[in-house]
Structure formats: C-alpha cells, structure tokens
Short mmCIF file of C-alpha atoms in Angstrom, two decimals:
data_model
loop_
_atom_site.label_atom_id
_atom_site.label_comp_id
_atom_site.label_asym_id
_atom_site.label_seq_id
_atom_site.Cartn_x
_atom_site.Cartn_y
_atom_site.Cartn_z
CA MET A 796 0.03 -0.04 -0.02
CA THR A 797 2.60 2.49 1.05
CA GLY A 798 4.54 2.16 -2.02
CA ALA A 799 1.61 2.46 -4.36
CA LEU A 800 -0.15 5.16 -2.49
CA THR A 801 3.03 7.24 -2.43
CA ARG A 802 3.62 7.05 -6.28
CA ARG A 803 -0.37 7.68 -6.92
CA LEU A 804 -0.57 10.75 -4.94
CA ALA A 805 2.31 12.19 -6.49
CA THR A 806 0.39 12.11 -9.24
CA ALA A 807 -1.81 11.43 -6.14
CA CYS A 808 -3.33 12.18 -5.52
CA ALA A 809 -1.26 10.53 -4.85
CA ALA A 810 -2.02 10.83 -6.35
CA ALA A 811 -0.96 10.13 -6.67
CA PHE A 812 0.37 10.75 -4.69
CA LEU A 813 4.14 10.58 -8.56
CA ALA A 814 6.41 13.16 -14.80
CA SER A 815 5.76 12.54 -18.62
CA LEU A 816 6.65 16.15 -19.00
CA GLY A 817 9.92 15.71 -17.36
CA ALA A 818 11.32 16.48 -13.89
CA GLY A 819 12.79 19.61 -14.71
CA ALA A 820 9.96 21.40 -15.92
CA ALA A 821 9.83 24.96 -15.03
CA GLY A 822 7.18 26.53 -12.94
CA ALA A 823 6.36 28.05 -9.62
CA ALA A 824 4.35 25.09 -8.21
CA ARG A 825 5.12 24.89 -4.42
CA LEU A 826 4.46 22.01 -1.98
CA TYR A 827 3.66 22.55 1.74
CA ASP A 828 2.63 20.58 4.80
CA VAL A 829 3.19 17.22 3.86
CA GLU A 830 1.76 14.92 6.41
CA VAL A 831 2.04 10.90 6.74
CA LEU A 832 0.54 9.25 9.61
CA LYS A 833 0.19 5.42 10.20
CA GLY A 834 -2.32 4.18 12.82
CA ASP A 835 -4.42 1.15 13.57
CA THR A 836 -6.91 2.08 10.84
CA GLY A 837 -4.37 2.38 8.10
CA LEU A 838 -2.16 5.14 6.58
CA ARG A 839 -3.52 8.89 6.49
CA LEU A 840 -1.76 11.23 3.92
CA ALA A 841 -2.51 14.93 3.46
CA PHE A 842 -0.79 17.92 1.62
CA ASP A 843 -1.16 21.56 0.65
CA ALA A 844 0.17 23.08 -2.40
CA VAL A 845 0.00 25.95 -4.99
CA VAL A 846 0.29 25.85 -8.77
CA ASP A 847 0.71 28.79 -10.72
CA ALA A 848 -2.25 28.31 -13.02
CA PRO A 849 -5.94 29.09 -13.00
CA GLU A 850 -8.31 26.93 -10.87
CA ARG A 851 -10.56 25.95 -13.61
CA GLN A 852 -7.83 24.55 -15.77
CA VAL A 853 -6.20 22.79 -12.82
CA TYR A 854 -9.56 21.22 -12.02
CA ALA A 855 -9.80 20.09 -15.60
CA VAL A 856 -6.47 18.26 -15.74
CA LEU A 857 -7.03 16.62 -12.28
CA SER A 858 -10.53 15.40 -13.39
CA ASP A 859 -9.21 13.74 -16.64
CA TYR A 860 -8.77 10.55 -15.03
CA ALA A 861 -7.92 8.44 -18.07
CA ARG A 862 -5.04 10.63 -18.84
CA PHE A 863 -3.77 10.96 -15.17
CA GLY A 864 -0.75 8.83 -16.07
CA ARG A 865 0.60 12.38 -17.62
CA MET A 866 1.82 13.28 -14.04
CA ASN A 867 2.94 10.02 -12.73
CA PRO A 868 5.29 7.62 -14.93
CA ALA A 869 4.75 4.87 -12.36
CA ILE A 870 1.05 4.48 -13.41
CA MET A 871 1.27 1.51 -16.06
CA SER A 872 -2.57 1.86 -17.05
CA MET A 873 -5.63 3.65 -16.12
CA SER A 874 -9.31 2.92 -17.24
CA VAL A 875 -12.70 4.77 -16.56
CA ALA A 876 -16.20 3.59 -16.65
CA PRO A 877 -19.38 4.89 -15.32
CA SER A 878 -19.94 3.88 -11.66
CA PRO A 879 -22.50 1.19 -11.22
CA ASP A 880 -24.65 3.42 -8.97
CA GLY A 881 -24.94 6.02 -11.78
CA HIS A 882 -23.09 8.81 -9.90
CA GLY A 883 -19.46 9.58 -11.11
CA ALA A 884 -16.96 7.28 -12.52
CA ARG A 885 -15.23 3.98 -11.43
CA VAL A 886 -11.41 4.40 -12.11
CA ARG A 887 -8.92 1.53 -12.03
CA SER A 888 -5.33 2.08 -11.81
CA VAL A 889 -2.44 -0.16 -12.05
CA LEU A 890 0.90 1.13 -10.95
CA LYS A 891 4.42 -0.06 -10.09
CA SER A 892 6.32 1.84 -7.32
CA CYS A 893 9.27 1.63 -4.86
CA VAL A 894 9.97 2.92 -1.42
CA TRP A 895 13.46 2.00 -0.34
CA PHE A 896 13.43 -1.80 -1.15
CA PHE A 897 10.09 -2.54 -1.16
CA CYS A 898 8.64 -2.56 -4.90
CA LYS A 899 5.33 -3.64 -5.79
CA THR A 900 2.66 -3.38 -8.64
CA VAL A 901 -0.59 -2.29 -7.14
CA VAL A 902 -4.29 -2.41 -8.60
CA THR A 903 -6.56 0.46 -7.17
CA VAL A 904 -10.08 0.71 -7.95
CA GLU A 905 -12.05 3.72 -6.74
CA ASP A 906 -15.53 5.43 -7.47
CA VAL A 907 -14.91 9.03 -7.98
CA THR A 908 -17.65 11.78 -7.62
CA GLU A 909 -17.31 15.63 -8.18
CA PRO A 910 -19.54 17.38 -5.63
CA ASP A 911 -18.73 20.63 -7.15
CA ALA A 912 -16.26 22.41 -9.42
CA ARG A 913 -13.74 22.56 -6.83
CA THR A 914 -13.91 19.21 -5.20
CA ILE A 915 -13.09 15.52 -6.03
CA ALA A 916 -13.81 12.63 -3.77
CA THR A 917 -12.79 9.07 -4.23
CA ARG A 918 -13.93 5.75 -2.39
CA ILE A 919 -12.01 2.68 -2.54
CA VAL A 920 -14.04 -0.42 -3.89
CA PRO A 921 -13.30 -3.15 -1.72
CA GLY A 922 -12.57 -6.67 -3.35
CA LEU A 923 -11.54 -5.09 -6.83
CA GLY A 924 -7.90 -4.10 -5.99
CA ASP A 925 -5.17 -4.21 -3.50
CA PHE A 926 -7.02 -2.13 -0.86
CA GLU A 927 -9.49 -3.19 1.77
CA SER A 928 -10.93 0.46 2.27
CA GLY A 929 -9.88 3.99 1.82
CA SER A 930 -11.09 7.36 0.70
CA SER A 931 -9.60 10.72 -0.80
CA LEU A 932 -10.39 14.28 -1.40
CA TRP A 933 -9.03 17.06 -3.42
CA ARG A 934 -10.12 20.60 -2.78
CA LEU A 935 -9.29 23.45 -4.93
CA THR A 936 -9.46 27.07 -4.05
CA ALA A 937 -8.48 30.12 -6.38
CA ASP A 938 -5.87 32.39 -5.38
CA GLY A 939 -5.85 35.11 -7.83
CA ALA A 940 -4.20 33.64 -11.01
CA ARG A 941 -2.94 30.67 -8.97
CA THR A 942 -4.59 27.54 -7.39
CA ARG A 943 -4.45 26.34 -3.78
CA LEU A 944 -4.71 22.48 -3.40
CA HIS A 945 -5.62 20.52 -0.33
CA TYR A 946 -5.49 16.66 -0.52
CA GLU A 947 -6.28 14.23 2.14
CA ALA A 948 -6.43 10.48 1.91
CA THR A 949 -6.74 7.17 3.83
CA ARG A 950 -5.75 3.56 2.79
CA VAL A 951 -6.01 0.23 4.29
CA ALA A 952 -3.84 -2.17 2.41
CA SER A 953 -4.93 -5.91 1.86
CA PHE A 954 -1.18 -6.97 1.46
CA TRP A 955 1.96 -7.22 3.55
CA ILE A 956 4.10 -4.22 4.21
CA PRO A 957 7.56 -4.43 5.43
CA PRO A 958 7.58 -2.90 9.08
CA LEU A 959 10.73 -0.79 7.93
CA ILE A 960 8.28 1.02 5.65
CA GLY A 961 7.12 3.67 8.02
CA PRO A 962 5.79 7.11 7.72
CA TRP A 963 9.24 8.87 7.53
CA ALA A 964 10.14 6.81 4.56
CA ILE A 965 6.90 7.50 2.81
CA LYS A 966 7.02 10.97 3.45
CA ARG A 967 10.39 11.44 2.12
CA SER A 968 9.44 9.56 -1.22
CA LEU A 969 6.07 11.28 -1.44
CA ARG A 970 7.46 14.74 -1.05
CA GLU A 971 10.06 14.10 -4.09
CA GLN A 972 7.38 12.53 -6.20
CA LEU A 973 4.82 15.19 -5.58
CA GLU A 974 7.14 18.03 -6.31
CA ILE A 975 7.57 16.40 -10.13
CA SER A 976 3.88 15.73 -10.38
CA LEU A 977 2.85 19.36 -9.32
CA HIS A 978 5.09 20.86 -11.77
CA ALA A 979 3.72 18.54 -14.50
CA LEU A 980 0.14 19.35 -13.20
CA GLU A 981 1.08 23.16 -13.42
CA GLN A 982 2.43 22.82 -17.09
CA LEU A 983 -0.53 20.86 -18.20
CA ALA A 984 -3.05 23.50 -16.76
CA VAL A 985 -1.19 26.18 -18.28
CA GLN A 986 -1.03 24.52 -21.70
CA LYS A 987 -4.82 24.08 -21.41
CA SER A 988 -5.29 27.64 -20.39
CA SER A 989 -3.28 28.87 -23.45
CA THR A 990 -5.26 26.46 -25.95
CA GLN A 991 -8.73 27.84 -24.61
CA GLY A 992 -7.55 31.30 -24.93
CA ARG A 993 -6.83 31.04 -28.51
#
C-alpha cells in the first residue's frame, strides 16, 4: 500500500500521490505541509500546495482521470467507466512503485465523484483491488491567477508491508514525487489555459 499510494498521490493524488513532461519542468508550483500518519486504521496522507495556473484549468487536468498518467510515470494503465450506481466514475489504476527496497505492482479501484467544480472525492471499492478500504478528497481554491490545492486520503492495504516502511520513508518519497507531479500538473494546466484562450 505505502509504495503504491506514495506514487499515486504524487500524481496523487497521490496521487498520486508521482512526470511525463519531465522532472525539470519550469514552474512556480510549491508544496507545503506534507503529512503522513500510520495508525490502527491504516495510513493517512495529506498535503497542501500552490500551482501557478487558473483553478478551472487545474481542475480540468485533475478530473481527466483516463490521462492521469501524464503526471505520474509509475502508472502503468488507467481505465475509466461509469460508476455502477450511476453517480460519477469507476477508475481503475495499475502502477508499479518503490519505497526504498519495497517494490510492488498495485491495483487500485475507486468510485470518483465531483460534488462541485472545486472538489473531487474518491472511495475505494473493496474486493476489486489491493486495498480493503480508503477514501480521498481534493479541494481547490482560487488564489488570484494561482490555485491552492488541499489533498487528504486514507488507505488500508490488503497486502503485507515491511515494518521498516514507516511514515518517515513514505513522507520522504512522497514529497519528492509530489514536487515532480505538481510541476507537471501546472504545465498541463497552463497549456490548457493557453489553448482555450486562442
């Protein structure tokens, strides 16, 4: 779970967390307050960030689930279908990631909804992937021409994770990957804004 979630949020959200545009992409994206907590109910992840792109375009990139891999090279495949309950989408991702010596290919299946034009919420579908339960929430807020992002998630894995893979290791890897993915997100949003402005 930890390796997978780290890479996905860096997408994450993750992610993503975890870029096809290149790690050296220029931009003003900033990452703040990365938090990783491990408890009896699984792993909790949260971060705040700012990207130098308009809120509307940032949201459009984040909600383009089938193309989420543009921000995270660890994603091997993505598929999107209507949610069985008729609300939102069911998103399946397959990714391979590593935290230190621990590498694993992980399948995540989530039902995704968009309560409003600034919020994306997901819930793990038990029995269809490698997580017993979990949820995540993206919140976007306009800040002039920039966008503030808040992300929080919980995950309970259905597979064994080595005891040495703790919050410190996850946080370090998550921060590195998030910085790459946030720059990719920013660049994609700026490109979308430029295209729409023509």
